[in-house]
mmCIF file of C-alpha atoms in Angstrom:
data_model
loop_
_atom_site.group_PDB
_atom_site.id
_atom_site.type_symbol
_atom_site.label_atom_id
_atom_site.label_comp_id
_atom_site.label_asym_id
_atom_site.label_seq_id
_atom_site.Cartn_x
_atom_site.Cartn_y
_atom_site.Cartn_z
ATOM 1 C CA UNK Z 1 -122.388 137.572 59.737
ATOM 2 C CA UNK Z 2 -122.288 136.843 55.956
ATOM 3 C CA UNK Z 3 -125.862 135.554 55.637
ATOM 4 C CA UNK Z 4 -127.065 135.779 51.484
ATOM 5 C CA UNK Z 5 -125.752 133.234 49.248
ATOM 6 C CA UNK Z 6 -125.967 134.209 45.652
ATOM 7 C CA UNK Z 7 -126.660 131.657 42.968
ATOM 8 C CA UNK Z 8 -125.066 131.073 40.292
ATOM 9 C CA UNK Z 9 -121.750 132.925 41.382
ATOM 10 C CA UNK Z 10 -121.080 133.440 38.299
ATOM 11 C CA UNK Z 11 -122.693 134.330 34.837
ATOM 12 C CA UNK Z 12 -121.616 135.268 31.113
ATOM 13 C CA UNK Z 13 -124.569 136.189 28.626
ATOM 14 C CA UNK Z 14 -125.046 138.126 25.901
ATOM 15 C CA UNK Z 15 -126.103 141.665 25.435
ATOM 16 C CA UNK Z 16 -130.011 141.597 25.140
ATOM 17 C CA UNK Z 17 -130.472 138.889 27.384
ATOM 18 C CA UNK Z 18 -132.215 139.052 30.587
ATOM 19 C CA UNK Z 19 -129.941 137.975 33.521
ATOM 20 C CA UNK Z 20 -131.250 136.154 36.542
ATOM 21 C CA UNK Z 21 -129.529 135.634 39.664
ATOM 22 C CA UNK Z 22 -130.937 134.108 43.041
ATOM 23 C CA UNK Z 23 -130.036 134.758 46.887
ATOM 24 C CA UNK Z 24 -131.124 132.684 49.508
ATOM 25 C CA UNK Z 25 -130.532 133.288 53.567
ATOM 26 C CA UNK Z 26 -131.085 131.649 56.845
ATOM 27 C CA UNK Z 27 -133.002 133.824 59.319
ATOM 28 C CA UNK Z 28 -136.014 136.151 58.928
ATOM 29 C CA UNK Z 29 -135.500 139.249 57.458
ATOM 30 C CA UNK Z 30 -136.891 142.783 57.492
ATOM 31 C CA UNK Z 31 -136.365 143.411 54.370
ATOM 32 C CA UNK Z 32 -133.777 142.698 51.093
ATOM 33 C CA UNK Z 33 -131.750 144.679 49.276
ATOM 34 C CA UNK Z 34 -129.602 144.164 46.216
ATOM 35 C CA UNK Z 35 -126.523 146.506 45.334
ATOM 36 C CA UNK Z 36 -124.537 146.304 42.163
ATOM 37 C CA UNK Z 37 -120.757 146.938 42.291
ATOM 38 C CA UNK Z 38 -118.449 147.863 39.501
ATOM 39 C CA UNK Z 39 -114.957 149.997 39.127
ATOM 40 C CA UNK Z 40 -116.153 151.967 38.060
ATOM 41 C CA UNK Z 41 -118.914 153.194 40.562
ATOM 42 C CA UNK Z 42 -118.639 151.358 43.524
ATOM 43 C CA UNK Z 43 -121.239 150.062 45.525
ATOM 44 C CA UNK Z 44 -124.597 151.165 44.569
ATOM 45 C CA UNK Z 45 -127.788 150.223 46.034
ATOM 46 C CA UNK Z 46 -130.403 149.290 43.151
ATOM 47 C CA UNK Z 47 -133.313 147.888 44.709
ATOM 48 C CA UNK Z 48 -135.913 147.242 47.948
ATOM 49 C CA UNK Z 49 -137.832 144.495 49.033
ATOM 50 C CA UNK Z 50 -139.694 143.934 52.180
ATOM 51 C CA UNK Z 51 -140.803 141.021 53.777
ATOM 52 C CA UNK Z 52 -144.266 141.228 53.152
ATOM 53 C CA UNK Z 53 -143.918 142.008 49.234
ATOM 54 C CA UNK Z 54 -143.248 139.572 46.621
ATOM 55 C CA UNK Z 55 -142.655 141.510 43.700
ATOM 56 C CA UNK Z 56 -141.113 144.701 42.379
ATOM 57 C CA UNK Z 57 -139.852 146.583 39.860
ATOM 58 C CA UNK Z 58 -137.314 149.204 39.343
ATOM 59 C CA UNK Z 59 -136.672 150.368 35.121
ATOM 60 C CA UNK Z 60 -135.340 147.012 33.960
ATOM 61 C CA UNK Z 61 -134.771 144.955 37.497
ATOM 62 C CA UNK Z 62 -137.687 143.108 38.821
ATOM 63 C CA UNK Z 63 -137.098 141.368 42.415
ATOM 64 C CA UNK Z 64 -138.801 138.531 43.946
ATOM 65 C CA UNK Z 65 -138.890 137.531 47.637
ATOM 66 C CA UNK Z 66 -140.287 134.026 48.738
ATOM 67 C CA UNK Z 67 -139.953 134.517 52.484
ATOM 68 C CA UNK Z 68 -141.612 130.787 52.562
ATOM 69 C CA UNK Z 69 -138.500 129.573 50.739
ATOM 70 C CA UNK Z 70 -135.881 132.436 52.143
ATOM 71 C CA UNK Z 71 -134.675 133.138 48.850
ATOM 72 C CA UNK Z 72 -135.072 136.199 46.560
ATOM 73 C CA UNK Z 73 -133.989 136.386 43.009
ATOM 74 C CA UNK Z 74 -133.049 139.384 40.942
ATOM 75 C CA UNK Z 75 -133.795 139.515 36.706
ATOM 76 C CA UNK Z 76 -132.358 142.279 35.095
ATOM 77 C CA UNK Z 77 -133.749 142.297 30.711
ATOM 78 C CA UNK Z 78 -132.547 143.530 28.224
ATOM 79 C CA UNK Z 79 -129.060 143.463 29.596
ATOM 80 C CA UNK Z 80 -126.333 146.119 28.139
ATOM 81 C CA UNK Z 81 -122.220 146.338 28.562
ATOM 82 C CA UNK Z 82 -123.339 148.524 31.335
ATOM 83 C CA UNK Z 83 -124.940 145.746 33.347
ATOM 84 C CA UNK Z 84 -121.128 144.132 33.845
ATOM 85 C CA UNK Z 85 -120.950 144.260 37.405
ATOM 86 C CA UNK Z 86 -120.889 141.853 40.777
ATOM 87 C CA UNK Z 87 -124.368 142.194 42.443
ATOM 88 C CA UNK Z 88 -124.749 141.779 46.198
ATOM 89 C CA UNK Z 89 -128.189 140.430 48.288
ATOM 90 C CA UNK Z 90 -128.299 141.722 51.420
ATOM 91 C CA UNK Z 91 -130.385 140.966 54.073
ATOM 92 C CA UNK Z 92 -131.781 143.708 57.283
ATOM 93 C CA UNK Z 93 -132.952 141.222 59.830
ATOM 94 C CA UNK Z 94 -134.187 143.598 62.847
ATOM 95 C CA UNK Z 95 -135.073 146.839 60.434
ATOM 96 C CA UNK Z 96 -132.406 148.999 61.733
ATOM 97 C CA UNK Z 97 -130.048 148.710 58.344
ATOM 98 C CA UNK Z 98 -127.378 146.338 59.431
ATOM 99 C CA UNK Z 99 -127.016 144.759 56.541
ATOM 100 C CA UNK Z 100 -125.731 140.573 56.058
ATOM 101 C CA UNK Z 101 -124.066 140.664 52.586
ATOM 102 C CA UNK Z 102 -123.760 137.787 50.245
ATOM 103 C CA UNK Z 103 -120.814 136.831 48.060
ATOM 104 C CA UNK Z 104 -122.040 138.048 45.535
ATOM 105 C CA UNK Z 105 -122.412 137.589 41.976
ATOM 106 C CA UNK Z 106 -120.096 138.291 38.770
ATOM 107 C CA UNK Z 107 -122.200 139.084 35.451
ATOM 108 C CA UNK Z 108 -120.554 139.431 32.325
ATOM 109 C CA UNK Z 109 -122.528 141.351 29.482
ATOM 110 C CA UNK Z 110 -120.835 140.829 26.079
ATOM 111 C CA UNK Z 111 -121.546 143.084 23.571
ATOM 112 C CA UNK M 1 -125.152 166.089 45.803
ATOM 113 C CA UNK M 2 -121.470 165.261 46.794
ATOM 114 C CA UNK M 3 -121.304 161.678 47.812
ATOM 115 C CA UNK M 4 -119.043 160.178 50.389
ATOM 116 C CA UNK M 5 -115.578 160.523 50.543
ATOM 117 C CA UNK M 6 -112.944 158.245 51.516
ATOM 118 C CA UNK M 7 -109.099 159.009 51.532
ATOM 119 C CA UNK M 8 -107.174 157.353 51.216
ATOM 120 C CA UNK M 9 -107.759 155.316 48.073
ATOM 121 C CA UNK M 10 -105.139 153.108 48.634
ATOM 122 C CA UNK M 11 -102.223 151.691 51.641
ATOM 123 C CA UNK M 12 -99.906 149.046 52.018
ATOM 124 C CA UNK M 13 -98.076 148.763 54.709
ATOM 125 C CA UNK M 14 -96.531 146.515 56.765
ATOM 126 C CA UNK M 15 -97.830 143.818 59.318
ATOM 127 C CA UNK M 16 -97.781 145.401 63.029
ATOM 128 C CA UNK M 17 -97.918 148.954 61.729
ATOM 129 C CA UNK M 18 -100.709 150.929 61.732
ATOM 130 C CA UNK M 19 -102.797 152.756 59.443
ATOM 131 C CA UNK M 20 -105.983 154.806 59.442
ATOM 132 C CA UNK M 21 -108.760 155.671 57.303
ATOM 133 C CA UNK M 22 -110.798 158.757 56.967
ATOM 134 C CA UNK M 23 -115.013 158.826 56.037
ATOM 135 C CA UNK M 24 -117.031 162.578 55.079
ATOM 136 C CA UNK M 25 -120.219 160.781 54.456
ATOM 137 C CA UNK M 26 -123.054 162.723 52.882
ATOM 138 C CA UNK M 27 -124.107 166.185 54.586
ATOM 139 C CA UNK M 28 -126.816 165.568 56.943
ATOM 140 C CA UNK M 29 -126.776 161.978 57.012
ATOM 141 C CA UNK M 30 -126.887 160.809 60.590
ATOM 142 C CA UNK M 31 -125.879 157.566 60.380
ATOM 143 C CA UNK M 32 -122.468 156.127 59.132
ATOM 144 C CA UNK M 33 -120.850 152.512 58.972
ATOM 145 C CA UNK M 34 -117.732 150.748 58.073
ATOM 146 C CA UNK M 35 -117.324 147.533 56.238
ATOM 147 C CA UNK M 36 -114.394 145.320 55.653
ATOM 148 C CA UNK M 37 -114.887 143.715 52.092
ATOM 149 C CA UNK M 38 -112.497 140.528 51.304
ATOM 150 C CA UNK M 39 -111.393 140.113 47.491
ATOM 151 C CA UNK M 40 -114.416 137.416 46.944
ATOM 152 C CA UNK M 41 -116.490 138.417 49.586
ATOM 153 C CA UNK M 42 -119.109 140.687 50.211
ATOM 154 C CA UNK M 43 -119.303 143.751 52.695
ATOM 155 C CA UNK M 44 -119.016 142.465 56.420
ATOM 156 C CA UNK M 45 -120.295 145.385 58.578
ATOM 157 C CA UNK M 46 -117.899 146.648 60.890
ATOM 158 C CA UNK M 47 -119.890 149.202 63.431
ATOM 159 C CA UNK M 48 -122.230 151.537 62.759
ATOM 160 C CA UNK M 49 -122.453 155.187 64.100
ATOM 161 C CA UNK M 50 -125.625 157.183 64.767
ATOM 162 C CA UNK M 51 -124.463 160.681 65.048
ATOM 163 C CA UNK M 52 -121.415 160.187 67.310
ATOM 164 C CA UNK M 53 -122.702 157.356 69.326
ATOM 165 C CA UNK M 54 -122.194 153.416 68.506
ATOM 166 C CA UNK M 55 -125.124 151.559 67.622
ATOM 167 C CA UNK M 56 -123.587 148.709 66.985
ATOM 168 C CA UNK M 57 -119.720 147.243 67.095
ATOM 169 C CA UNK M 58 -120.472 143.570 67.641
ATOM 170 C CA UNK M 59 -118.116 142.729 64.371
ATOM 171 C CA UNK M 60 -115.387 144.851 64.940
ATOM 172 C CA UNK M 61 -111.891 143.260 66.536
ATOM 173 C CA UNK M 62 -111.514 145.515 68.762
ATOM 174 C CA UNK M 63 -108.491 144.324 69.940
ATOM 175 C CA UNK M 64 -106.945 146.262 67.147
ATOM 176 C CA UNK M 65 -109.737 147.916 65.492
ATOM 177 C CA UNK M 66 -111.047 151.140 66.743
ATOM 178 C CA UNK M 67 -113.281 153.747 65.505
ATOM 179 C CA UNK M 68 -114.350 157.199 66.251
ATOM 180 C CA UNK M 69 -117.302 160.038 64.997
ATOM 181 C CA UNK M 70 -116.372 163.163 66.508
ATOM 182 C CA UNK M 71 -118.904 166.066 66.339
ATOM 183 C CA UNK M 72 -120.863 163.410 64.269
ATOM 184 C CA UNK M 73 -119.657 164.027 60.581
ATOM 185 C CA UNK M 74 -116.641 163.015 59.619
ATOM 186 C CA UNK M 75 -115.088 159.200 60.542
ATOM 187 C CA UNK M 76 -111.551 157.759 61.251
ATOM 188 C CA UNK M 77 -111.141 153.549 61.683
ATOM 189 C CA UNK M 78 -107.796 152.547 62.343
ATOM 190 C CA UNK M 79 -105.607 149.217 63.166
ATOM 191 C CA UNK M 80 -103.166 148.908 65.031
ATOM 192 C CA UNK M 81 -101.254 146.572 64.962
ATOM 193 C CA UNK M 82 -101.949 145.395 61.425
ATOM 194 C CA UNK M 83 -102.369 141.560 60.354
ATOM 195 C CA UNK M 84 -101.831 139.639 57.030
ATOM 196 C CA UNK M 85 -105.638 138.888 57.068
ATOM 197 C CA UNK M 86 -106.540 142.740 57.311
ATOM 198 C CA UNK M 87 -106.104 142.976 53.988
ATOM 199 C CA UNK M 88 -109.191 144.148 52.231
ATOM 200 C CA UNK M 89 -111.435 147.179 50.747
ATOM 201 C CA UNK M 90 -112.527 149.556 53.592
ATOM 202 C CA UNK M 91 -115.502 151.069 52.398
ATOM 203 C CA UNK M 92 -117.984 153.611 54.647
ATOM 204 C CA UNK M 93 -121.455 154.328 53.614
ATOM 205 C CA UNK M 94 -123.825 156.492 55.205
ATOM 206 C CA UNK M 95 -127.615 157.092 55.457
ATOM 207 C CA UNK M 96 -130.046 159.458 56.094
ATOM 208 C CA UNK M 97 -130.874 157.948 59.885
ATOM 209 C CA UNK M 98 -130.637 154.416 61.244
ATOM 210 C CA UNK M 99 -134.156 153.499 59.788
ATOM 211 C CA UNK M 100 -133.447 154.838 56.276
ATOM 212 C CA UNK M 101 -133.558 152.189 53.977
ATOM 213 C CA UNK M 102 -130.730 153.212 51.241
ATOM 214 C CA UNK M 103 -127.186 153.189 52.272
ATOM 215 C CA UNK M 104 -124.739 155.489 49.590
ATOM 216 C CA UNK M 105 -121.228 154.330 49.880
ATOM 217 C CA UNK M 106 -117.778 155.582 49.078
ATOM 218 C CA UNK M 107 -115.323 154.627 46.685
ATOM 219 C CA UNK M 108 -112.987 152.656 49.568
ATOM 220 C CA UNK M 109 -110.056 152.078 51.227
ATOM 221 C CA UNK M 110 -107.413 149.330 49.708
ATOM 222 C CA UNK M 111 -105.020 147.971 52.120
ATOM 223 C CA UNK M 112 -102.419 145.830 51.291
ATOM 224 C CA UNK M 113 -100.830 144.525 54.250
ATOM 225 C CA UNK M 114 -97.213 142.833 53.186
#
């Protein structure tokens, strides 16, 4: 069952901006995952985050998780054309990679 | 590395027909799954394979949806018969085994059912 809800759905900014997008969920997780999706490329799997982290970084993404709050949120700086993409939370529950996708999220870099 | 491959890229058929698509996930990657991925939506998972056994089809209609992993590699999912509300992105990702954290997926399926 769908269980992330990304937040705001949608998102237009400018290229050099950071870009911050939130997720939030209903049951416990094993861990969360975001994945970025373009034409270009698919569905790609960008970053990692297990329950009992609250912080990480990956190049120019850096993902929260407040389990306290079940929500996670995703900031990507320094944002290029490249970055133009819908980008998915998903959520493992029982740690055996059956992913709950969200709606997901449009971002629009302009150059 | 060759990724996974999904053919074919695109269908449209007709509602009650049937239609099948074909996975070749990543060489040595035990574990394969299908999702069904609504314009708006994201992935709903489907079933998942681990090596040519079911782990889990709890999703799947399988009153018309039915899937298969011969030998463990390559995967088929068909429908038959085929609904309006079947229409969608098929896409199939695999990973290394059912505990491995990063799931690579293919380029999908499109199906336009008319």
């Amino acid at each position: 069952s769908q269980q992330g809800e990304e937040d705001p759905q949608a998102l237009s900014i400018q290229e050099g901006e950071n870009a911050t997008m939130n997720c939030s969920y209903k049951t416990s997780i094993n861990n969360l995952q975001w994945y970025r999706q373009n034409s270009g490329r698919g569905l790609v799997h960008l970053i990692l985050i297990r329950s009992n982290e609250r912080e990480k970084h990956s190049g120019r993404l850096r993902v929260t998780l407040d389990t306290s709050k079940k929500s996670s949120s995703l900031l990507i700086t320094a944002s290029r054309a490249a970055d133009t993409a819908s980008y998915f939370c998903a959520t493992d529950a029982g740690g055996n990679n059956r992913l709950a996708f969200g709606k997901g999220n449009q971002v629009v870099v302009i150059p | 590395e060759a990724g996974v491959a999904q053919s074919p890229r695109y269908k449209i058929i007709e509602k009650r027909q049937s239609v099948a698509f074909w996975c070749n996930p990543i060489s040595g990657h035990a574990t394969l799954y299908w999702y069904q991925q609504i314009l708006g939506q994201g992935p709903k998972l489907l079933i998942q394979f681990q090596n040519n056994g079911v782990v889990d089809d709890s999703q799947l209609p399988k009153d018309r949806f039915s899937a298969e992993r011969l030998k463990g590699v390559d995967s088929t999912l068909k429908i038959q018969p085929a609904k309006l509300e079947d229409s969608a992105v098929y896409l199939c990702a695999s990973s290394l085994e059912v505990l491995a954290d990063t799931q690579y997926f293919g380029p999908g399926t499109r199906l336009t059912v008319l």
